């Protein structure tokens, strides 16, 4: 079991290097096998297709490990939902978002670039954004239960706002293209989320 997990991780790490350096389309299953130092058959048995490799890589980077427990069922997310202070909750969400994007920001760029020409990757892209909005909506529902949302701001509108603030494209624009540091990104998204969602909260610092 441990050997199989180690082999799986080695394949995914090799694929990450190739996807990020060469792009999705030019990277072949044979190249991934060579980079990982395993037989080509091993890669196919573990992941079936190149799209399967990319999906598994995304899931590993999103969760930080090979455990298949969904993010929304993990202790770190449950603890976030149970945080009693609304501002601390949003700031911790920004920190969690920054940490995740440091792991997977480049791979998200690979997915977005490949999606227009590959239906399987386009489906993965849609699933990523849908699941991310659902997790942000969970946080907003928690804020609503605390009666912490601005007056007149409903759950769905607030979920759209929080999802947009923490959207991976914003990371790509500010950190990838404009050169913001991850900590600057975290501070800005936290401040903006608090100012846009929480009642009795001023403008971003």
Coordinates of N, CA and C in Angstrom, one line a residue:
X1 N 0.8 -1.2 0.0 CA 0.0 0.0 0.0 C 0.9 1.3 0.0
X2 N 1.9 1.3 0.9 CA 2.7 2.5 0.9 C 3.5 2.6 -0.4
X3 N 4.0 1.5 -0.9 CA 4.7 1.6 -2.2 C 3.9 2.1 -3.3
X4 N 2.6 1.6 -3.3 CA 1.7 2.1 -4.4 C 1.4 3.6 -4.3
X5 N 1.3 4.0 -3.0 CA 1.0 5.5 -2.8 C 2.2 6.3 -3.2
X6 N 3.4 5.8 -2.9 CA 4.7 6.5 -3.3 C 4.8 6.5 -4.8
X7 N 4.5 5.4 -5.5 CA 4.5 5.4 -6.9 C 3.6 6.4 -7.5
X8 N 2.3 6.4 -7.0 CA 1.3 7.3 -7.5 C 1.8 8.8 -7.3
X9 N 2.3 9.1 -6.2 CA 2.8 10.5 -5.9 C 3.9 10.8 -6.9
X10 N 4.8 9.9 -7.1 CA 6.0 10.1 -8.0 C 5.5 10.4 -9.4
X11 N 4.4 9.7 -9.9 CA 3.9 9.9 -11.2 C 3.2 11.3 -11.3
X12 N 2.5 11.7 -10.3 CA 1.8 13.0 -10.3 C 2.8 14.1 -10.2
X13 N 3.8 14.0 -9.4 CA 4.8 15.0 -9.3 C 5.6 15.2 -10.6
X14 N 5.9 14.0 -11.3 CA 6.5 14.1 -12.6 C 5.6 14.8 -13.6
X15 N 4.3 14.4 -13.6 CA 3.3 15.0 -14.5 C 3.2 16.5 -14.2
X16 N 3.3 16.9 -13.0 CA 3.2 18.4 -12.7 C 4.4 19.1 -13.3
X17 N 5.5 18.6 -13.2 CA 6.7 19.2 -13.8 C 6.5 19.4 -15.3
X18 N 6.1 18.3 -15.9 CA 5.9 18.4 -17.4 C 4.8 19.3 -17.8
X19 N 3.7 19.2 -17.2 CA 2.5 20.0 -17.5 C 2.9 21.5 -17.4
X20 N 3.5 21.9 -16.3 CA 3.9 23.3 -16.0 C 5.0 23.8 -17.0
X21 N 5.9 22.9 -17.3 CA 7.0 23.3 -18.2 C 6.6 23.3 -19.7
X22 N 5.9 22.2 -20.1 CA 5.7 22.0 -21.5 C 4.2 22.2 -21.9
X23 N 3.3 22.3 -21.0 CA 1.9 22.4 -21.3 C 1.2 21.0 -21.3
X24 N -0.1 21.1 -21.4 CA -0.8 19.8 -21.3 C -0.7 19.0 -22.6
X25 N -1.0 19.7 -23.7 CA -1.1 18.9 -25.0 C 0.2 18.3 -25.4
X26 N 1.4 18.9 -25.3 CA 2.6 18.3 -25.7 C 3.1 17.2 -24.8
X27 N 2.6 17.1 -23.5 CA 3.0 16.1 -22.6 C 2.3 14.8 -22.9
X28 N 3.1 13.7 -23.1 CA 2.5 12.4 -23.4 C 2.6 11.5 -22.1
X29 N 1.8 10.5 -22.2 CA 1.8 9.5 -21.1 C 3.2 8.9 -21.0
X30 N 3.8 8.7 -22.2 CA 5.2 8.1 -22.2 C 6.2 9.0 -21.5
X31 N 6.0 10.3 -21.8 CA 6.9 11.3 -21.2 C 6.7 11.3 -19.6
X32 N 5.5 11.2 -19.2 CA 5.2 11.2 -17.7 C 5.9 9.9 -17.1
X33 N 5.7 8.8 -17.8 CA 6.3 7.5 -17.3 C 7.9 7.7 -17.2
X34 N 8.5 8.2 -18.2 CA 9.9 8.4 -18.3 C 10.4 9.3 -17.2
X35 N 9.7 10.5 -17.0 CA 10.0 11.4 -16.0 C 9.9 10.8 -14.6
X36 N 8.9 10.0 -14.4 CA 8.7 9.4 -13.1 C 9.5 8.1 -12.8
X37 N 10.2 7.6 -13.9 CA 11.0 6.4 -13.7 C 10.2 5.2 -13.5
X38 N 9.0 5.1 -14.2 CA 8.2 3.9 -14.1 C 7.8 3.4 -15.5
X39 N 7.3 2.2 -15.5 CA 6.8 1.7 -16.8 C 5.6 2.4 -17.3
X40 N 5.4 2.6 -18.6 CA 4.3 3.2 -19.2 C 3.0 2.5 -18.7
X41 N 3.0 1.2 -18.6 CA 1.8 0.5 -18.2 C 1.4 0.9 -16.8
X42 N 2.4 1.2 -15.9 CA 2.1 1.6 -14.6 C 1.2 2.9 -14.5
X43 N 1.6 3.8 -15.4 CA 0.8 5.1 -15.5 C -0.6 4.8 -16.0
X44 N -0.8 4.0 -17.0 CA -2.1 3.7 -17.5 C -2.9 2.9 -16.4
X45 N -2.3 2.0 -15.7 CA -3.1 1.2 -14.7 C -3.6 2.2 -13.6
X46 N -2.7 3.1 -13.2 CA -3.0 4.0 -12.1 C -4.0 5.1 -12.5
X47 N -4.0 5.6 -13.7 CA -4.8 6.8 -14.1 C -5.6 6.7 -15.4
X48 N -5.4 5.6 -16.2 CA -6.1 5.3 -17.4 C -5.8 6.3 -18.5
X49 N -6.0 7.6 -18.3 CA -5.8 8.5 -19.4 C -4.9 9.7 -18.9
X50 N -4.5 10.5 -19.8 CA -3.8 11.8 -19.4 C -4.7 12.7 -18.7
X51 N -5.9 12.8 -19.1 CA -6.9 13.6 -18.4 C -7.1 13.1 -16.9
X52 N -7.0 11.8 -16.8 CA -7.1 11.2 -15.4 C -5.9 11.6 -14.6
X53 N -4.7 11.7 -15.2 CA -3.5 12.1 -14.5 C -3.7 13.6 -14.0
X54 N -4.2 14.4 -14.9 CA -4.4 15.8 -14.5 C -5.5 16.0 -13.4
X55 N -6.5 15.2 -13.5 CA -7.6 15.3 -12.5 C -7.0 14.9 -11.1
X56 N -6.2 13.8 -11.1 CA -5.7 13.3 -9.9 C -4.6 14.3 -9.3
X57 N -3.9 14.9 -10.2 CA -2.9 15.9 -9.8 C -3.6 17.1 -9.1
X58 N -4.7 17.6 -9.8 CA -5.5 18.7 -9.2 C -6.0 18.3 -7.8
X59 N -6.5 17.1 -7.7 CA -7.1 16.7 -6.4 C -6.0 16.6 -5.3
X60 N -4.8 16.1 -5.7 CA -3.7 16.0 -4.7 C -3.3 17.4 -4.2
X61 N -3.1 18.3 -5.2 CA -2.7 19.6 -4.8 C -3.7 20.4 -4.1
X62 N -5.0 20.2 -4.4 CA -6.1 20.9 -3.7 C -6.1 20.5 -2.2
X63 N -6.0 19.2 -2.0 CA -6.1 18.6 -0.7 C -4.8 18.6 0.1
X64 N -3.7 18.7 -0.6 CA -2.4 18.6 0.0 C -1.9 17.2 0.3
X65 N -2.6 16.2 -0.1 CA -2.2 14.8 0.1 C -3.0 13.9 -0.8
X66 N -2.8 12.6 -0.7 CA -3.5 11.6 -1.5 C -4.8 11.1 -0.9
X67 N -5.1 11.6 0.2 CA -6.4 11.2 0.9 C -7.5 11.7 0.0
X68 N -8.5 10.9 -0.3 CA -9.6 11.2 -1.2 C -10.7 11.9 -0.5
X69 N -10.6 12.1 0.8 CA -11.7 12.8 1.5 C -12.0 14.2 0.9
X70 N -13.2 14.5 0.5 CA -13.5 15.8 -0.1 C -13.1 17.0 0.8
X71 N -12.7 18.1 0.2 CA -12.3 19.3 1.0 C -13.3 19.7 2.0
X72 N -14.6 19.7 1.6 CA -15.7 20.1 2.5 C -16.0 19.2 3.6
X73 N -15.4 18.0 3.6 CA -15.6 17.1 4.7 C -14.4 17.0 5.6
X74 N -13.3 17.8 5.3 CA -12.1 17.7 6.1 C -12.2 18.5 7.3
X75 N -11.4 18.1 8.4 CA -11.4 18.9 9.6 C -11.1 20.4 9.5
X76 N -10.2 20.7 8.6 CA -9.8 22.1 8.5 C -10.9 23.0 8.0
X77 N -11.8 22.4 7.1 CA -12.9 23.1 6.6 C -14.0 23.2 7.6
X78 N -14.2 22.0 8.3 CA -15.3 22.0 9.4 C -14.9 23.0 10.5
X79 N -13.6 23.1 10.8 CA -13.2 24.1 11.8 C -13.5 25.5 11.4
X80 N -13.2 25.8 10.1 CA -13.5 27.1 9.5 C -15.0 27.4 9.6
X81 N -15.8 26.5 9.3 CA -17.3 26.8 9.4 C -17.7 27.0 10.9
X82 N -17.0 26.4 11.8 CA -17.4 26.5 13.2 C -16.7 27.7 13.9
X83 N -15.9 28.4 13.2 CA -15.3 29.6 13.8 C -16.4 30.6 14.2
X84 N -16.4 31.0 15.5 CA -17.5 31.9 15.9 C -17.4 33.3 15.5
X85 N -16.2 33.8 15.2 CA -16.0 35.2 14.9 C -16.0 35.4 13.4
X86 N -17.0 36.2 12.8 CA -17.1 36.3 11.4 C -15.9 36.8 10.7
X87 N -15.3 37.8 11.2 CA -14.1 38.4 10.6 C -12.9 37.4 10.6
X88 N -12.7 36.7 11.7 CA -11.6 35.7 11.8 C -11.9 34.6 10.8
X89 N -13.2 34.3 10.6 CA -13.6 33.2 9.7 C -13.2 33.6 8.2
X90 N -13.5 34.8 7.8 CA -13.2 35.2 6.5 C -11.7 35.4 6.3
X91 N -11.0 35.8 7.3 CA -9.5 36.0 7.2 C -8.8 34.6 7.1
X92 N -9.4 33.6 7.9 CA -8.8 32.3 7.8 C -9.2 31.7 6.4
X93 N -10.3 32.0 5.9 CA -10.7 31.5 4.6 C -9.7 32.0 3.5
X94 N -9.3 33.3 3.7 CA -8.4 33.9 2.8 C -7.0 33.3 2.9
X95 N -6.6 32.9 4.1 CA -5.3 32.2 4.3 C -5.3 30.9 3.7
X96 N -6.4 30.1 3.9 CA -6.6 28.8 3.3 C -6.5 28.9 1.8
X97 N -7.2 29.9 1.3 CA -7.2 30.1 -0.2 C -5.8 30.3 -0.7
X98 N -5.1 31.2 0.0 CA -3.8 31.5 -0.5 C -2.9 30.3 -0.4
X99 N -2.9 29.5 0.6 CA -2.1 28.3 0.8 C -2.4 27.3 -0.3
X100 N -3.7 27.2 -0.6 CA -4.1 26.2 -1.7 C -3.6 26.7 -3.1
X101 N -3.7 28.0 -3.3 CA -3.3 28.5 -4.6 C -1.8 28.5 -4.8
X102 N -1.0 28.6 -3.7 CA 0.4 28.4 -3.8 C 0.8 27.0 -4.3
X103 N -0.1 26.0 -3.9 CA 0.2 24.7 -4.3 C -0.3 24.4 -5.8
X104 N -1.4 25.0 -6.2 CA -2.0 24.6 -7.4 C -2.3 25.7 -8.4
X105 N -1.8 26.9 -8.1 CA -2.1 28.0 -9.1 C -1.6 27.7 -10.5
X106 N -0.3 27.2 -10.6 CA 0.2 26.9 -11.9 C -0.6 25.8 -12.6
X107 N -1.0 24.8 -11.9 CA -1.7 23.7 -12.5 C -3.1 24.2 -13.0
X108 N -3.7 25.1 -12.2 CA -5.0 25.7 -12.7 C -4.8 26.4 -14.0
X109 N -3.6 27.1 -14.2 CA -3.4 27.7 -15.4 C -3.3 26.7 -16.6
X110 N -2.7 25.5 -16.3 CA -2.6 24.5 -17.3 C -4.0 24.0 -17.7
X111 N -4.9 23.9 -16.7 CA -6.2 23.4 -16.9 C -7.0 24.4 -17.8
X112 N -6.9 25.7 -17.4 CA -7.6 26.7 -18.2 C -7.1 26.8 -19.6
X113 N -5.8 26.6 -19.8 CA -5.3 26.7 -21.2 C -5.7 25.5 -22.0
X114 N -5.9 24.3 -21.4 CA -6.2 23.1 -22.1 C -7.7 22.9 -22.3
X115 N -8.5 23.6 -21.5 CA -10.0 23.3 -21.5 C -10.6 23.6 -22.9
X116 N -10.3 24.7 -23.6 CA -11.0 25.0 -24.8 C -10.8 23.9 -25.9
X117 N -9.8 23.1 -25.9 CA -9.6 22.1 -26.9 C -9.7 20.7 -26.4
X118 N -10.1 20.5 -25.2 CA -10.2 19.1 -24.6 C -11.5 19.1 -23.8
X119 N -12.5 18.4 -24.2 CA -13.8 18.3 -23.5 C -13.6 17.7 -22.1
X120 N -12.8 16.8 -21.9 CA -12.6 16.2 -20.5 C -12.0 17.3 -19.6
X121 N -11.1 18.0 -20.1 CA -10.5 19.1 -19.2 C -11.4 20.2 -19.0
X122 N -12.2 20.5 -20.0 CA -13.2 21.5 -19.9 C -14.2 21.1 -18.8
X123 N -14.6 19.9 -18.7 CA -15.5 19.4 -17.7 C -14.8 19.5 -16.3
X124 N -13.5 19.2 -16.3 CA -12.8 19.3 -15.0 C -12.8 20.8 -14.6
X125 N -12.5 21.7 -15.5 CA -12.5 23.1 -15.2 C -13.9 23.6 -14.6
X126 N -15.0 23.1 -15.2 CA -16.3 23.5 -14.7 C -16.5 22.9 -13.3
X127 N -16.1 21.7 -13.1 CA -16.3 21.0 -11.8 C -15.5 21.8 -10.7
X128 N -14.3 22.2 -11.1 CA -13.5 22.9 -10.1 C -14.2 24.2 -9.6
X129 N -14.7 24.9 -10.6 CA -15.3 26.2 -10.3 C -16.6 26.0 -9.5
X130 N -17.4 25.0 -9.9 CA -18.7 24.7 -9.2 C -18.4 24.3 -7.8
X131 N -17.5 23.4 -7.6 CA -17.2 22.9 -6.2 C -16.6 24.0 -5.4
X132 N -15.8 24.9 -6.0 CA -15.3 26.0 -5.2 C -16.4 27.0 -4.8
X133 N -17.3 27.2 -5.7 CA -18.4 28.1 -5.3 C -19.3 27.5 -4.1
X134 N -19.4 26.2 -4.2 CA -20.2 25.5 -3.2 C -19.5 25.6 -1.8
X135 N -18.2 25.5 -1.8 CA -17.5 25.7 -0.5 C -17.6 27.1 0.0
X136 N -17.5 28.1 -0.9 CA -17.6 29.5 -0.5 C -19.1 29.8 0.0
X137 N -20.0 29.1 -0.6 CA -21.4 29.3 -0.2 C -21.6 28.7 1.2
X138 N -21.0 27.6 1.5 CA -21.0 27.0 2.9 C -20.6 28.0 3.9
X139 N -19.5 28.8 3.6 CA -19.0 29.8 4.5 C -20.0 30.9 4.7
X140 N -20.6 31.3 3.5 CA -21.6 32.4 3.6 C -22.8 32.0 4.4
X141 N -23.2 30.7 4.3 CA -24.4 30.3 5.0 C -24.0 30.3 6.5
X142 N -22.8 30.0 6.9 CA -22.4 30.1 8.3 C -22.4 31.5 8.8
X143 N -22.0 32.4 7.9 CA -22.1 33.9 8.3 C -23.6 34.3 8.5
X144 N -24.4 33.8 7.6 CA -25.8 34.1 7.7 C -26.4 33.6 9.0
X145 N -26.0 32.4 9.4 CA -26.6 31.9 10.6 C -26.1 32.7 11.8
X146 N -25.0 33.4 11.7 CA -24.5 34.3 12.8 C -25.1 35.6 12.7
X147 N -25.9 35.9 11.6 CA -26.5 37.2 11.3 C -25.4 38.2 11.1
X148 N -24.4 37.8 10.4 CA -23.2 38.7 10.3 C -23.2 39.4 8.9
X149 N -24.1 39.0 8.0 CA -24.1 39.5 6.6 C -24.7 40.9 6.6
X150 N -24.2 41.7 5.7 CA -24.7 43.1 5.5 C -26.2 43.0 5.3
X151 N -26.9 44.0 5.7 CA -28.4 44.1 5.6 C -28.7 44.1 4.1
X152 N -29.7 43.2 3.8 CA -30.1 43.1 2.4 C -29.3 42.2 1.5
X153 N -28.2 41.7 2.0 CA -27.4 40.8 1.2 C -27.8 39.3 1.5
X154 N -28.3 38.7 0.4 CA -28.7 37.3 0.5 C -27.6 36.4 0.4
X155 N -27.9 35.1 0.7 CA -26.8 34.1 0.7 C -26.3 33.9 -0.7
X156 N -27.1 33.8 -1.8 CA -26.6 33.5 -3.1 C -25.8 34.7 -3.6
X157 N -26.2 35.9 -3.4 CA -25.4 37.1 -3.9 C -24.1 37.1 -3.1
X158 N -24.2 36.9 -1.8 CA -22.9 36.9 -1.0 C -22.0 35.8 -1.4
X159 N -22.5 34.6 -1.8 CA -21.7 33.5 -2.2 C -21.0 33.9 -3.5
X160 N -21.7 34.5 -4.4 CA -21.1 35.0 -5.7 C -20.0 36.0 -5.4
X161 N -20.2 36.9 -4.4 CA -19.1 37.8 -4.1 C -17.9 37.1 -3.5
X162 N -18.1 36.3 -2.6 CA -16.9 35.6 -2.0 C -16.2 34.7 -2.9
X163 N -17.0 34.0 -3.8 CA -16.4 33.1 -4.8 C -15.6 33.9 -5.8
X164 N -16.1 35.1 -6.2 CA -15.3 35.9 -7.1 C -14.0 36.5 -6.5
X165 N -14.1 37.0 -5.3 CA -12.9 37.5 -4.6 C -11.8 36.4 -4.5
X166 N -12.2 35.2 -4.2 CA -11.2 34.1 -4.1 C -11.0 33.3 -5.3
X167 N -11.6 33.7 -6.4 CA -11.5 32.9 -7.7 C -10.0 32.8 -8.1
X168 N -9.7 31.6 -8.6 CA -8.3 31.3 -9.1 C -7.9 32.3 -10.1
X169 N -8.8 32.9 -11.0 CA -8.4 33.8 -12.0 C -7.8 35.1 -11.3
X170 N -8.4 35.5 -10.2 CA -7.9 36.7 -9.5 C -6.4 36.5 -9.0
X171 N -6.2 35.2 -8.5 CA -4.8 34.9 -8.1 C -3.9 35.0 -9.4
X172 N -4.3 34.5 -10.5 CA -3.5 34.5 -11.7 C -3.2 35.9 -12.1
X173 N -4.2 36.8 -12.0 CA -4.0 38.2 -12.4 C -3.1 38.9 -11.5
X174 N -3.3 38.8 -10.2 CA -2.5 39.6 -9.3 C -1.2 39.1 -9.0
X175 N -1.1 37.8 -8.7 CA 0.2 37.1 -8.3 C 0.9 36.7 -9.6
X176 N 0.2 36.1 -10.5 CA 0.9 35.6 -11.8 C 1.3 36.7 -12.7
X177 N 0.4 37.7 -12.9 CA 0.7 38.7 -13.9 C 1.2 40.0 -13.3
X178 N 0.7 40.4 -12.2 CA 1.1 41.7 -11.6 C 2.2 41.6 -10.6
X179 N 2.6 40.4 -10.2 CA 3.7 40.2 -9.3 C 3.4 40.5 -7.8
X180 N 2.1 40.5 -7.4 CA 1.8 40.6 -6.0 C 2.4 39.4 -5.2
X181 N 2.8 39.6 -4.0 CA 3.3 38.4 -3.2 C 2.0 37.7 -2.7
X182 N 2.2 36.4 -2.4 CA 1.0 35.6 -1.8 C 0.4 36.3 -0.6
X183 N 1.3 36.9 0.3 CA 0.8 37.5 1.5 C 0.0 38.8 1.1
X184 N 0.4 39.5 0.1 CA -0.3 40.7 -0.3 C -1.7 40.3 -0.8
X185 N -1.7 39.2 -1.6 CA -3.0 38.7 -2.1 C -3.9 38.3 -1.0
X186 N -3.4 37.6 0.0 CA -4.2 37.1 1.1 C -4.7 38.3 1.9
X187 N -3.9 39.3 2.2 CA -4.4 40.5 2.9 C -5.5 41.2 2.2
X188 N -5.3 41.4 0.9 CA -6.3 42.1 0.1 C -7.6 41.4 0.0
X189 N -7.5 40.1 -0.3 CA -8.8 39.3 -0.4 C -9.5 39.2 0.9
X190 N -8.8 39.1 2.0 CA -9.4 39.1 3.4 C -10.1 40.4 3.7
X191 N -9.4 41.5 3.4 CA -9.9 42.9 3.7 C -11.2 43.1 2.8
X192 N -11.1 42.7 1.5 CA -12.2 42.9 0.6 C -13.4 42.1 1.0
X193 N -13.2 40.8 1.4 CA -14.3 40.0 1.8 C -15.0 40.5 3.0
X194 N -14.2 41.0 4.0 CA -14.8 41.5 5.2 C -15.6 42.8 4.9
X195 N -15.1 43.7 4.0 CA -15.8 44.9 3.7 C -17.0 44.7 2.9
X196 N -17.0 43.7 2.0 CA -18.2 43.5 1.2 C -19.3 42.7 1.8
X197 N -18.9 41.8 2.8 CA -19.9 40.9 3.3 C -20.4 41.2 4.7
X198 N -19.6 41.7 5.5 CA -19.9 41.8 6.9 C -20.6 43.2 7.3
X199 N -21.6 43.1 8.1 CA -22.3 44.3 8.5 C -21.3 45.1 9.5
X200 N -21.5 46.4 9.5 CA -20.7 47.2 10.4 C -19.2 47.1 10.2
X201 N -18.8 46.9 8.9 CA -17.4 46.7 8.6 C -17.1 47.8 7.6
X202 N -15.9 48.5 7.8 CA -15.6 49.6 6.9 C -14.9 49.1 5.6
X203 N -14.4 50.1 4.9 CA -13.8 49.8 3.6 C -12.5 49.1 3.8
X204 N -11.9 48.4 2.8 CA -10.7 47.7 2.9 C -9.5 48.6 3.3
X205 N -8.6 48.1 4.1 CA -7.5 48.9 4.5 C -6.5 49.1 3.3

